Each structure stands twice: as C-alpha cells, then as structure tokens.
Amino acid sequence: MALSRRTILFTGAAVGAAGAVAALPAAAGAEPLGPAPTSSAGTRRLPYPFTLGVASGDPDHDGFVLWTRLAPQPLAEDGLGGMPDRVVPVQWQLAADERFRHVVRRGVAWARPGSAHSVHVELDGLLPGREYFYRFRAEGHLSPVGRTRTAPAPWSLPATLAMGFASCSQYEHGWFTAYRRLAETEPELILHLGDYQYEYAKDTYNVPGGNPRDHEGPETRTLANYRQRHAQYKTDADLQAAHAVAPWVVVFDDHEVENNWADETPEAPDPDFAARRAAAFQAYYENMPLRRTSVPRGIDMQLYRRVRWGRLATFHMLDTRQYRDDQACGDGYRNCAAAADPARSITGAEQEAWLLDGFRRSDARWDILGQQVFFAQRDNNSGPLTVTSMDAWDGYVASRDRITRGWLAAGVRNPVVLTGDVHAHWASDLKLDYADPTSRTVGSELVCSSITSGGDGADSATGSHPWLAFNPHLRFQNNLRGYVRTTITPSRLTADFDVLPYVSRPGAPAHTRATFVIEDRVPGLHLTADNPLPAAAARSAAPGTDPGRRTVEAETVRP
C-alpha cells in the first residue's frame, strides 16, 4: 500500500476525525508499532479514541512536543470525551520517514482521567533541522500520522523558513477551510496568535444571515465546559489537517477564557472569575502541544517563551492578557488620557524585562514578536482627536514605547510584530512618533485576518479603507477571512496575505490578496503584488465557487 505524504497528512486526518474506521493502516513495509497493551481484566476495549487528531509543537533544535487526546465521544457534556475513569497506556512512535521504516524513538505515555486523557510527549536528543513523522496507538487503535520537525542548530543560518500564522477561529461563524488551505502549502512552522476557540453559547454571537454551525453546550465557565468546547473544535477535519502538517507555537488571547478579560479582571463583575480562568487554563493546556513548563498552577500559566530557528529567526511569543492592567476609560474606542499613563503595562514588568533582555541577547537575523493585539497606532477619527482601541497596545502607549525603544537600543536587526485579534488583514510600518508621519520607520507589523470570526467578510480595493487616509503608516487592509504565509530568508521576509471569498459553506478556494516584502536592515514594508478578486488564480477552486463580494465592509470584532 503506497501512501503519499499528502494522503497521510490530509486523508488520514480526515478519516481519523470522522471515526469512519477503527484504525488507519500502516504503510507497506513499515515497522510494526509493537504489541498493543491489553485492557485490564474486566474492562471493555475502547471505541476509536483518536477523534481529535494529533499535533506537535514548541520545536527546539533537539526536540518538540507530541500531543493527542483520547475521546471516543468528544462532545460528551462532562468534558471527558466518553472515556472510562481509568488510566490508559498510549504507545507513541517517531520515525524519520513517513512509512515508519526507520523508527528513531518509541515509548508509552499514560492518558489519565485527571488531564482529560490528554497525552504530551516531550522529546529531546533528536537531530536538528530534521523532519519526523509520528503516530499513537491505544488499545489496538492507530491514530492519524502527523509530520513535525526540529528547529535548526542554534549556530546555523538556514537558507529559508516557511512559516504561517493565523488567529480567531469562531466555530459557529463558518467552516475552517482556511486551516486546510494553509496546511496544503506545507509550512514548516505555524503560529496561532489567539482566539483558538470561543466561549459563547449557541445563538449568542451571530453573524448576519445566521451562523452556519452551532456550539455545543452552554457558555464555557467550568472545566467540563472548556474541555467539551476544545473537543468540538478539534473534531474539525480542516483544523486537524493543519495540526498534522507542522509543529505549532500557540498563545491565547481573550476568548480562550472570556471576551476582553485583563489579568484578574473579567469583562463584567464575576465573583467566580478566578475559578473560570483556572478551568480555562487547564483545558487549554490539555488540548495544546505545550511543554511541561506551561502546565497551569491555578490561575497562573507560563505562556510567554522563545522559539529559536537557528540564527535566522527568534520568535518571542508574548502573553498580553495575563499580566495587563485593566483597559482604560471603560474599554472600547476612546480618546483617553489614561492610556498614556507610564505606569500602565500590557505585558507586566517581569515579561517586559524578559523581552528587553531577549532583544539585547539576540543574534538572530529576524526578531519576531508573536502576539495578540494591534501594536501600531490605529486612529479611527479623522478629526483632531486620536480615538483608538483601549484593548490594543493603543491603550498602553507607554508600554508600547518602552518595547519599541528597547529593540532600538539593543540594535535589533529586523524587528517584526505579528498580530491577530481584529478579524481583518492589516500591514503597517511601526514608528516612535505616530503623530509625525515623516518620522523614521523602526519596524513592521503583519496582522492576519480571522479563520472564520465575523463570517464571510468582504473584499475591497487596496487603499480604500477610510482609516488609511489619517493613519499613513497603515499600508494595507482587507476584510476577507484567511491567514498569512511568510517566507523568511537571511536577506528578506516575504508575507503573502491569503484570503478566502467565503467561509459560510465549506470548500472555498484561497488566493494571495497582497504580498509585502521586508528587506534585511530596511525597516518598513514594500508592496510587491496586489491581486484583487476575482482576477487572481485560486488554489483548490471548485466549479461554481463564489469569487467573493466587492463591497467595503468595516472589520467586525466582538466588543
């Protein structure tokens, strides 16, 4: 049986998600996974448990994390996925080839009821810059196969890195086709910048025309709620395909807990918010390929960290929720003097010091901040007042200034900020003084649209968004759904803003709406291509697909 890489990574993930077969077949000539552990006396053999797929994450030069979670009934209301109250041995296997002829590691992990039968296998001692394949087996059932890789050796300067990033996947607002289109480009690394799942009950957060899909269960408040919600998202075959194709590096934003929370302050008064936050953190860890350094301790979770890709790139992954001061002036868009208070911070003092120290120590060609909310100033008022979002870095102006001056003082060679949250593609030059459009550019920001949040969205001509006229450092905006693909080399970073014409039904094609380049040692963005719909060639287009609407539509973010 000859299985191509695409068959293993995509068909396999979809079959596993659907539970259509009891186990996926091994490729011809593959080394057997070994004898299956037998069930304990008196226990029944599990139904097919790998309904949530597989994942890997947090790659280092000698290892990474492998993840799965056993859930024969993923939507069970108790959040336990239909698993029995017993420990289940799970075999894992790592190979240098997709047919598992050259197995380099194997072992047994224990899926325990207290962690919702999730499995985290943290490996080290592997070769740098190598591709690997992995799979699991539990009680005779074989998981889909995933592909992952180690980062290059710390002293090496790789010729290229293909990295994609995404955010904001509201299950109810559409189909996760964008995840599959990203997976089909076969990136080496994927960053997820927050809002991986949403907390709302059915019929609470609706898009015009109605939601194509519904959440199961109530608004997430308890551990059972969050476990069930994560499981529902993980059953999506398109999301499973993206997890199976490359290692992920993840950070949360607000909706993994609740909308617009700030440290220990909920969106609305809630005496049980601490318990809610602790439950959300535990479920997040259980369902993500995170290292043991991120195991939550009550309401605390260590999420900011670095991933180094040789000397080519260092990814500084930030947490802009857990340590921030509460939003100023009652949140929302405001002209707010308190936003400039130097005592206010979006990162907290300890994380800020960690980041600035990382700048000083960095020898990377590209220093990339993977974080959640808009970094550049974004004024929505054409008059003399500056009216900005208090939930973004605009609500923490001094904090932003310290970080920006920090990378300048450290001599960071190429600072780039990656952002999610706002449900639209944006690209911007970064300034020390946004009030002076002629001031020098000191960095670049790339903002990905949502996977689905906000519904279909709409296309518009480049430069037509009204805010661009009085924010000249903002270079691009588009309100279709999608993701950003980057190609990083020692001499340039190229960013392709990929979009889908619709998410209200499955199977949409994807195409590149615009491409920007950042040259080594030349801060700022250069637009190299602008491909308005419907002229651009679409990937994976089906006959009769909708080329998309051409009306201007402002971005929609849950207030």
Coordinates of C-alpha atoms in Angstrom, one line a residue:
M1 CA 0.0 0.0 0.0
A2 CA 1.8 3.2 -1.2
L3 CA 0.7 6.2 0.9
S4 CA 1.9 9.6 -0.3
R5 CA 2.7 12.4 2.3
R6 CA -0.5 14.2 1.3
T7 CA -2.5 11.1 1.7
I8 CA -1.1 10.5 5.2
L9 CA -1.4 14.1 6.4
F10 CA -4.8 15.0 4.9
T11 CA -6.9 12.0 4.1
G12 CA -5.6 10.3 7.3
A13 CA -6.5 13.3 9.5
A14 CA -10.0 13.5 7.9
V15 CA -10.6 9.8 8.4
G16 CA -9.5 9.9 12.0
A17 CA -11.7 12.9 12.6
A18 CA -14.8 11.2 11.2
G19 CA -14.1 8.0 13.0
A20 CA -15.0 6.1 9.9
V21 CA -12.6 3.3 10.5
A22 CA -11.3 1.7 13.6
A23 CA -7.7 2.3 12.8
L24 CA -5.6 3.7 9.9
P25 CA -3.5 1.1 8.1
A26 CA 0.3 1.2 8.3
A27 CA 2.2 1.8 5.0
A28 CA 3.6 -1.2 3.3
G29 CA 7.0 -2.2 4.7
A30 CA 6.5 -0.1 7.8
E31 CA 7.9 -1.3 11.1
P32 CA 5.1 -2.5 13.3
L33 CA 4.2 -0.3 16.3
G34 CA 4.5 -3.3 18.6
P35 CA 2.1 -5.4 20.5
A36 CA -0.9 -3.5 21.8
P37 CA -1.3 -3.2 25.6
T38 CA -4.2 -5.3 26.6
S39 CA -7.1 -3.8 28.6
S40 CA -7.3 -4.6 32.3
A41 CA -9.3 -7.5 33.4
G42 CA -13.0 -6.7 33.3
T43 CA -12.6 -3.6 31.2
R44 CA -14.1 -3.1 27.8
R45 CA -11.9 -2.2 24.8
L46 CA -12.2 1.5 23.9
P47 CA -14.1 2.6 20.8
Y48 CA -12.0 4.5 18.3
P49 CA -10.4 7.2 20.6
F50 CA -8.4 9.5 18.2
T51 CA -11.3 11.6 17.1
L52 CA -9.4 14.8 18.0
G53 CA -6.4 14.1 15.8
V54 CA -2.7 14.6 16.6
A55 CA -0.5 17.6 17.0
S56 CA 3.1 18.7 17.7
G57 CA 4.5 22.0 19.0
D58 CA 7.2 24.1 20.5
P59 CA 10.1 22.8 18.4
D60 CA 13.6 23.2 19.7
H61 CA 16.8 22.2 17.9
D62 CA 16.7 18.8 19.5
G63 CA 13.1 18.1 20.1
F64 CA 9.4 19.1 20.3
V65 CA 6.1 18.1 22.0
L66 CA 3.8 15.4 20.5
W67 CA 0.2 15.6 21.5
T68 CA -3.1 13.7 21.3
R69 CA -6.2 13.2 23.5
L70 CA -8.4 10.2 23.7
A71 CA -12.1 11.0 23.2
P72 CA -14.4 8.3 21.7
Q73 CA -17.4 10.6 22.4
P74 CA -15.8 14.1 22.0
L75 CA -18.9 16.1 22.7
A76 CA -19.8 14.4 26.0
E77 CA -21.3 17.1 28.3
D78 CA -18.9 16.1 31.2
G79 CA -15.9 17.1 29.1
L80 CA -14.3 13.7 29.4
G81 CA -14.9 12.6 25.9
G82 CA -16.7 9.3 26.7
M83 CA -13.5 7.9 28.4
P84 CA -13.7 5.5 31.3
D85 CA -12.3 6.5 34.7
R86 CA -9.0 4.7 34.3
V87 CA -5.5 5.3 33.1
V88 CA -4.9 4.2 29.5
P89 CA -1.5 3.4 28.2
V90 CA -0.8 5.1 24.8
Q91 CA 2.1 4.0 22.6
W92 CA 3.8 6.6 20.5
Q93 CA 6.3 6.2 17.7
L94 CA 8.6 8.7 16.0
A95 CA 10.1 7.9 12.6
A96 CA 12.5 9.6 10.1
D97 CA 10.2 8.6 7.2
E98 CA 6.5 8.8 6.5
R99 CA 6.3 5.0 6.1
F100 CA 7.8 4.3 9.5
R101 CA 10.5 2.1 8.1
H102 CA 13.1 4.0 10.2
V103 CA 11.8 4.4 13.7
V104 CA 14.0 6.5 15.8
R105 CA 12.0 6.6 19.1
R106 CA 9.1 4.9 20.7
G107 CA 7.6 4.7 24.1
V108 CA 4.5 4.6 26.2
A109 CA 2.7 7.6 27.7
W110 CA -0.2 7.4 30.2
A111 CA -3.5 9.1 29.4
R112 CA -5.1 9.9 32.8
P113 CA -8.6 11.0 33.7
G114 CA -7.3 14.0 35.6
S115 CA -6.0 15.5 32.4
A116 CA -8.9 14.5 30.2
H117 CA -6.9 11.6 28.8
S118 CA -4.6 14.1 27.0
V119 CA -1.0 13.0 26.2
H120 CA 2.0 15.3 26.0
V121 CA 5.3 13.5 24.9
E122 CA 8.2 15.9 25.3
L123 CA 11.2 14.7 23.3
D124 CA 14.8 15.8 23.2
G125 CA 18.1 14.5 21.9
L126 CA 17.0 14.5 18.3
L127 CA 18.9 15.8 15.3
P128 CA 18.5 19.5 14.5
G129 CA 16.8 20.7 11.3
R130 CA 15.1 17.3 10.6
E131 CA 11.7 16.3 9.5
Y132 CA 10.0 13.5 11.5
F133 CA 6.7 11.6 11.5
Y134 CA 4.7 10.4 14.5
R135 CA 1.7 8.4 15.5
F136 CA 0.0 6.9 18.5
R137 CA -1.9 3.7 19.4
A138 CA -4.2 2.9 22.2
E139 CA -5.9 -0.5 22.8
G140 CA -5.3 -1.5 19.2
H141 CA -6.5 1.7 17.6
L142 CA -4.0 3.6 15.4
S143 CA -4.0 7.4 15.2
P144 CA -3.6 9.5 12.1
V145 CA 0.0 10.3 11.2
G146 CA 1.5 13.7 11.9
R147 CA 4.5 15.4 10.5
T148 CA 6.8 17.7 12.6
R149 CA 10.4 18.9 12.6
T150 CA 13.1 20.1 14.9
A151 CA 14.5 23.6 14.6
P152 CA 17.9 24.1 13.0
A153 CA 21.1 24.0 15.1
P154 CA 21.5 27.2 17.2
W155 CA 24.6 28.3 15.4
S156 CA 23.3 27.6 11.9
L157 CA 21.8 30.2 9.4
P158 CA 19.1 28.4 7.4
A159 CA 18.5 29.4 3.9
T160 CA 14.8 29.7 4.4
L161 CA 11.8 29.1 6.7
A162 CA 8.2 28.8 5.5
M163 CA 6.1 30.0 8.4
G164 CA 2.3 30.7 8.5
F165 CA 0.3 32.4 11.2
A166 CA -3.4 32.5 12.0
S167 CA -5.9 33.6 14.6
C168 CA -9.6 33.9 15.6
S169 CA -11.5 30.7 14.6
Q170 CA -15.1 31.0 15.8
Y171 CA -16.6 27.6 15.0
E172 CA -20.1 29.0 14.7
H173 CA -19.2 31.7 12.1
G174 CA -18.1 29.3 9.3
W175 CA -16.1 26.4 8.1
F176 CA -12.4 26.1 8.9
T177 CA -11.4 25.8 5.3
A178 CA -8.6 28.4 5.8
Y179 CA -6.8 25.9 8.1
R180 CA -6.8 23.3 5.3
R181 CA -5.6 25.8 2.7
L182 CA -2.8 26.8 5.0
A183 CA -1.9 23.1 5.5
E184 CA -1.9 22.5 1.8
T185 CA 1.0 24.9 1.5
E186 CA 3.0 22.6 3.7
P187 CA 4.6 25.2 6.1
E188 CA 7.5 24.2 8.3
L189 CA 6.0 26.1 11.3
I190 CA 2.6 27.5 12.2
L191 CA 2.0 30.2 14.8
H192 CA -1.5 30.6 16.3
L193 CA -1.9 34.1 17.9
G194 CA -5.1 33.6 19.9
D195 CA -8.8 33.1 19.9
Y196 CA -8.4 29.4 19.0
Q197 CA -11.9 28.8 20.5
Y198 CA -14.8 31.0 21.7
E199 CA -16.7 30.8 24.9
Y200 CA -20.2 31.7 23.8
A201 CA -23.4 29.6 23.9
K202 CA -25.4 28.9 20.8
D203 CA -27.3 32.0 19.4
T204 CA -25.2 34.5 21.4
Y205 CA -22.6 35.7 18.9
N206 CA -24.2 35.7 15.5
V207 CA -23.2 36.9 12.0
P208 CA -25.6 38.5 9.5
G209 CA -27.7 35.8 7.9
G210 CA -27.2 33.4 10.8
N211 CA -24.4 31.1 12.0
P212 CA -23.6 28.2 9.7
R213 CA -22.7 26.0 12.7
D214 CA -23.6 25.9 16.4
H215 CA -21.6 25.4 19.6
E216 CA -22.5 22.5 21.8
G217 CA -23.1 23.2 25.5
P218 CA -23.5 26.4 27.5
E219 CA -21.2 29.4 27.7
T220 CA -17.9 28.0 28.9
R221 CA -17.4 28.6 32.6
T222 CA -16.4 25.2 34.1
L223 CA -13.6 22.8 33.3
A224 CA -16.2 20.4 31.8
N225 CA -17.4 23.2 29.5
Y226 CA -14.0 24.2 28.3
R227 CA -13.0 20.6 27.7
Q228 CA -16.1 20.0 25.6
R229 CA -15.6 23.2 23.6
H230 CA -12.0 22.4 22.8
A231 CA -13.0 18.9 21.8
Q232 CA -15.7 20.2 19.4
Y233 CA -13.2 22.5 17.7
K234 CA -10.7 19.6 17.5
T235 CA -13.2 17.4 15.7
D236 CA -13.0 19.7 12.7
A237 CA -11.0 17.8 9.9
D238 CA -9.6 21.0 8.4
L239 CA -8.1 22.1 11.8
Q240 CA -6.8 18.5 12.3
A241 CA -5.1 18.8 8.9
A242 CA -3.3 22.0 9.9
H243 CA -2.2 20.4 13.2
A244 CA -0.9 17.3 11.5
V245 CA 1.3 19.1 8.9
A246 CA 3.7 21.1 11.0
P247 CA 4.6 22.0 14.6
W248 CA 2.6 24.8 16.1
V249 CA 3.6 27.5 18.6
V250 CA 0.5 28.9 20.3
V251 CA -0.5 31.7 22.6
F252 CA -4.0 32.6 23.9
D253 CA -5.9 35.8 23.7
D254 CA -9.2 36.6 25.4
H255 CA -11.8 34.2 24.1
E256 CA -10.0 31.1 25.4
V257 CA -11.3 32.4 28.7
E258 CA -13.8 35.2 28.1
N259 CA -14.1 38.4 26.0
N260 CA -11.7 41.2 26.9
W261 CA -10.5 39.9 30.2
A262 CA -7.5 41.6 31.8
D263 CA -5.4 39.8 34.4
E264 CA -7.8 39.1 37.3
T265 CA -10.5 41.5 36.0
P266 CA -13.3 39.9 34.0
E267 CA -15.3 41.7 31.3
A268 CA -18.2 42.1 33.7
P269 CA -18.2 41.7 37.5
D270 CA -17.9 38.0 38.3
P271 CA -17.0 36.6 41.8
D272 CA -16.2 33.2 40.2
F273 CA -13.8 34.6 37.6
A274 CA -10.7 33.1 39.2
A275 CA -12.2 29.6 39.1
R276 CA -13.2 30.2 35.5
R277 CA -9.8 31.4 34.5
A278 CA -8.1 28.4 36.2
A279 CA -10.5 26.0 34.4
A280 CA -9.9 27.7 31.0
F281 CA -6.1 27.5 31.5
Q282 CA -6.2 23.8 32.4
A283 CA -8.3 22.9 29.4
Y284 CA -6.1 25.0 27.2
Y285 CA -3.0 23.1 28.3
E286 CA -4.7 19.7 27.9
N287 CA -5.6 20.5 24.3
M288 CA -2.5 22.2 23.1
P289 CA 1.0 20.8 22.2
L290 CA 2.7 22.7 25.0
R291 CA 5.8 21.8 27.1
R292 CA 5.6 21.0 30.8
T293 CA 6.8 24.5 31.6
S294 CA 3.3 25.7 30.6
V295 CA 1.4 23.4 33.0
P296 CA -1.0 25.8 34.8
R297 CA -0.8 26.3 38.5
G298 CA -4.3 27.5 39.4
I299 CA -4.8 30.9 37.8
D300 CA -1.2 31.2 36.6
M301 CA 0.2 29.7 33.4
Q302 CA 3.7 30.4 31.9
L303 CA 3.0 31.1 28.2
Y304 CA 5.5 33.7 27.1
R305 CA 8.6 32.0 25.8
R306 CA 11.1 31.9 22.9
V307 CA 11.4 29.6 19.9
R308 CA 14.7 29.9 18.0
W309 CA 15.1 28.9 14.4
G310 CA 18.9 28.9 14.3
R311 CA 20.3 32.3 13.7
L312 CA 17.7 33.1 11.1
A313 CA 14.8 34.0 13.5
T314 CA 13.9 34.2 17.1
F315 CA 10.2 34.1 17.9
H316 CA 9.4 36.0 21.1
M317 CA 5.9 34.7 22.0
L318 CA 4.1 37.1 24.3
D319 CA 1.1 37.0 26.7
T320 CA -0.8 40.3 26.5
R321 CA -3.7 39.1 28.7
Q322 CA -2.5 37.5 31.9
Y323 CA -0.4 40.5 33.3
R324 CA -2.1 43.6 31.7
D325 CA -3.6 46.4 33.6
D326 CA -7.4 46.7 33.0
Q327 CA -8.4 48.5 29.9
A328 CA -8.6 52.3 30.3
C329 CA -11.6 54.5 30.1
G330 CA -14.1 51.7 30.1
D331 CA -12.7 49.8 27.1
G332 CA -13.8 50.3 23.5
Y333 CA -12.5 53.1 21.2
R334 CA -11.7 56.2 23.2
N335 CA -9.8 59.4 23.3
C336 CA -8.3 58.6 26.7
A337 CA -5.5 60.4 28.5
A338 CA -5.1 57.4 30.9
A339 CA -3.9 55.3 28.0
A340 CA -0.6 57.2 28.1
D341 CA 0.0 56.7 31.8
P342 CA 3.6 55.4 32.0
A343 CA 2.6 53.1 34.9
R344 CA 0.3 51.1 32.7
S345 CA 1.5 47.9 31.1
I346 CA 0.1 45.4 28.7
T347 CA 2.8 42.8 29.4
G348 CA 3.6 43.3 33.1
A349 CA 7.0 44.4 34.4
E350 CA 8.5 40.9 34.5
Q351 CA 7.6 39.9 31.0
E352 CA 8.7 43.3 29.7
A353 CA 12.1 42.8 31.3
W354 CA 12.3 39.3 29.8
L355 CA 11.5 40.7 26.3
L356 CA 14.0 43.6 26.5
D357 CA 16.7 41.2 27.8
G358 CA 15.9 38.9 24.8
F359 CA 16.5 41.8 22.4
R360 CA 19.9 42.5 24.0
R361 CA 21.0 38.9 23.8
S362 CA 19.6 38.1 20.3
D363 CA 22.0 37.3 17.5
A364 CA 19.1 36.4 15.1
R365 CA 18.7 37.9 11.7
W366 CA 14.9 38.5 12.4
D367 CA 13.4 39.1 15.8
I368 CA 9.7 38.3 15.6
L369 CA 7.1 39.1 18.2
G370 CA 4.2 36.6 18.1
Q371 CA 1.4 38.3 20.0
Q372 CA -2.3 39.0 20.1
V373 CA -3.5 42.6 19.7
F374 CA -2.8 45.5 17.3
F375 CA 0.6 47.1 18.0
A376 CA 0.7 50.1 15.7
Q377 CA -1.4 53.2 16.4
R378 CA -4.8 52.8 14.8
D379 CA -6.9 56.0 15.0
N380 CA -10.5 55.8 13.8
N381 CA -11.1 59.5 13.9
S382 CA -10.4 61.9 11.0
G383 CA -10.6 65.0 13.2
P384 CA -8.1 66.4 15.8
L385 CA -8.8 63.8 18.4
T386 CA -7.0 60.5 18.5
V387 CA -9.5 57.8 19.1
T388 CA -8.1 54.3 19.5
S389 CA -8.8 50.8 20.9
M390 CA -8.2 50.5 24.6
D391 CA -7.9 46.7 24.3
A392 CA -4.9 47.0 22.0
W393 CA -1.4 48.5 22.5
D394 CA -3.0 51.9 21.9
G395 CA -4.4 51.6 25.4
Y396 CA -0.9 51.1 26.8
V397 CA 1.1 53.7 24.9
A398 CA 4.0 53.9 27.3
S399 CA 4.3 50.1 27.3
R400 CA 4.5 50.1 23.5
D401 CA 7.0 52.9 23.6
R402 CA 9.3 51.1 26.0
I403 CA 9.3 47.9 23.9
T404 CA 9.9 49.9 20.7
R405 CA 12.8 51.9 22.2
G406 CA 14.1 48.6 23.7
W407 CA 14.6 47.0 20.3
L408 CA 16.2 50.1 19.0
A409 CA 18.6 50.4 22.0
A410 CA 19.5 46.7 21.6
G411 CA 20.3 47.1 17.9
V412 CA 17.8 44.5 16.9
R413 CA 18.5 44.0 13.2
N414 CA 15.0 43.3 11.9
P415 CA 12.1 43.7 14.3
V416 CA 8.7 42.3 13.1
V417 CA 5.5 42.2 15.0
L418 CA 2.9 39.5 14.2
T419 CA -0.7 40.1 15.3
G420 CA -4.2 38.5 15.3
D421 CA -7.4 39.6 17.0
V422 CA -9.0 42.2 14.6
H423 CA -10.6 39.8 12.1
A424 CA -9.0 41.5 9.1
H425 CA -5.7 41.6 7.3
W426 CA -3.6 44.7 8.0
A427 CA 0.0 45.6 7.3
S428 CA 1.8 48.6 8.9
D429 CA 5.0 50.4 9.4
L430 CA 6.0 51.0 13.0
K431 CA 7.0 54.4 14.3
L432 CA 8.3 56.0 17.5
D433 CA 6.1 59.1 16.8
Y434 CA 2.9 58.2 15.1
A435 CA 1.9 61.9 15.2
D436 CA 4.6 62.7 12.7
P437 CA 4.2 60.7 9.5
T438 CA 7.7 61.8 8.4
S439 CA 9.4 60.2 11.4
R440 CA 11.5 57.2 10.6
T441 CA 10.1 53.7 10.4
V442 CA 11.5 51.4 13.1
G443 CA 9.8 48.1 12.4
S444 CA 6.9 46.4 10.7
E445 CA 3.7 44.8 11.7
L446 CA 1.8 42.0 9.9
V447 CA -1.8 41.3 11.0
C448 CA -3.6 38.2 10.0
S449 CA -7.4 38.1 9.4
S450 CA -9.6 35.6 11.2
I451 CA -10.0 32.0 10.1
T452 CA -13.8 32.5 10.4
S453 CA -14.7 35.1 13.1
G454 CA -17.0 37.7 11.7
G455 CA -18.4 35.5 8.9
D456 CA -17.7 35.8 5.2
G457 CA -16.3 39.3 5.3
A458 CA -15.9 41.3 2.1
D459 CA -13.2 42.3 -0.4
S460 CA -12.3 45.9 -1.1
A461 CA -9.9 47.8 -3.3
T462 CA -6.4 48.2 -1.8
G463 CA -6.2 51.6 -0.1
S464 CA -10.0 52.1 0.1
H465 CA -10.3 51.7 3.9
P466 CA -11.1 55.2 5.3
W467 CA -8.7 54.9 8.2
L468 CA -5.7 54.6 5.9
A469 CA -6.1 58.3 5.0
F470 CA -5.3 59.6 8.5
N471 CA -3.0 56.7 9.5
P472 CA -0.4 56.8 6.7
H473 CA 1.8 54.2 8.5
L474 CA -1.1 51.7 7.9
R475 CA -0.3 50.2 4.5
F476 CA -2.9 47.6 3.8
Q477 CA -6.3 46.3 5.0
N478 CA -8.7 43.6 3.7
N479 CA -11.7 42.2 5.4
L480 CA -11.8 38.7 3.8
R481 CA -11.0 35.7 6.0
G482 CA -7.7 34.0 5.7
Y483 CA -4.1 33.7 7.1
V484 CA -0.6 35.0 6.4
R485 CA 2.2 32.9 4.9
T486 CA 5.8 34.1 5.3
T487 CA 9.0 33.0 3.6
I488 CA 11.9 34.1 5.8
T489 CA 15.5 34.2 4.4
P490 CA 18.6 35.9 5.6
S491 CA 18.0 38.8 3.1
R492 CA 14.2 39.3 3.3
L493 CA 10.9 38.4 4.8
T494 CA 8.1 37.9 2.3
A495 CA 4.5 37.9 3.6
D496 CA 1.6 36.6 1.5
F497 CA -1.8 37.7 2.7
D498 CA -4.0 34.8 1.6
V499 CA -7.8 35.1 1.6
L500 CA -11.0 33.1 1.0
P501 CA -14.1 34.5 -0.7
Y502 CA -16.4 32.9 1.8
V503 CA -16.5 30.7 4.9
S504 CA -20.3 30.3 5.2
R505 CA -20.0 27.0 3.4
P506 CA -17.1 24.6 3.0
G507 CA -14.6 24.2 0.2
A508 CA -13.7 27.8 -0.6
P509 CA -10.6 28.4 -2.7
A510 CA -7.7 30.6 -1.4
H511 CA -5.6 33.1 -3.2
T512 CA -3.0 35.7 -2.3
R513 CA -4.6 39.1 -2.0
A514 CA -1.3 41.1 -1.5
T515 CA 2.3 40.4 -0.9
F516 CA 4.7 42.6 1.1
V517 CA 8.5 42.3 1.5
I518 CA 10.7 43.5 4.3
E519 CA 14.3 43.7 3.3
D520 CA 17.2 43.0 5.7
R521 CA 18.2 46.1 7.6
V522 CA 15.5 48.2 5.9
P523 CA 12.6 48.7 8.3
G524 CA 9.2 49.0 6.6
L525 CA 7.0 47.3 4.1
H526 CA 7.3 47.1 0.3
L527 CA 4.1 46.1 -1.6
T528 CA 5.1 43.8 -4.4
A529 CA 1.8 42.4 -5.5
D530 CA -1.9 43.3 -5.3
N531 CA -4.3 40.7 -6.6
P532 CA -7.9 41.8 -6.4
L533 CA -10.7 39.3 -6.7
P534 CA -11.6 37.7 -9.0
A535 CA -8.6 38.1 -11.3
A536 CA -6.2 36.1 -9.2
A537 CA -5.8 32.4 -9.7
A538 CA -7.4 30.5 -6.9
R539 CA -6.0 27.4 -5.3
S540 CA -8.3 24.4 -4.9
A541 CA -11.2 26.1 -6.6
A542 CA -14.3 24.0 -7.3
P543 CA -16.6 24.6 -10.2
G544 CA -19.1 27.3 -9.4
T545 CA -17.3 28.8 -6.5
D546 CA -18.2 32.3 -5.5
P547 CA -15.5 34.8 -6.4
G548 CA -16.4 37.0 -3.4
R549 CA -18.2 40.2 -2.8
R550 CA -16.6 43.5 -3.7
T551 CA -18.3 45.8 -1.2
V552 CA -16.4 47.7 1.5
E553 CA -17.1 46.4 5.0
A554 CA -15.5 47.5 8.2
E555 CA -14.0 44.8 10.3
T556 CA -16.2 43.2 13.0
V557 CA -14.7 42.3 16.4
R558 CA -16.8 41.2 19.3
P559 CA -16.9 44.2 21.6

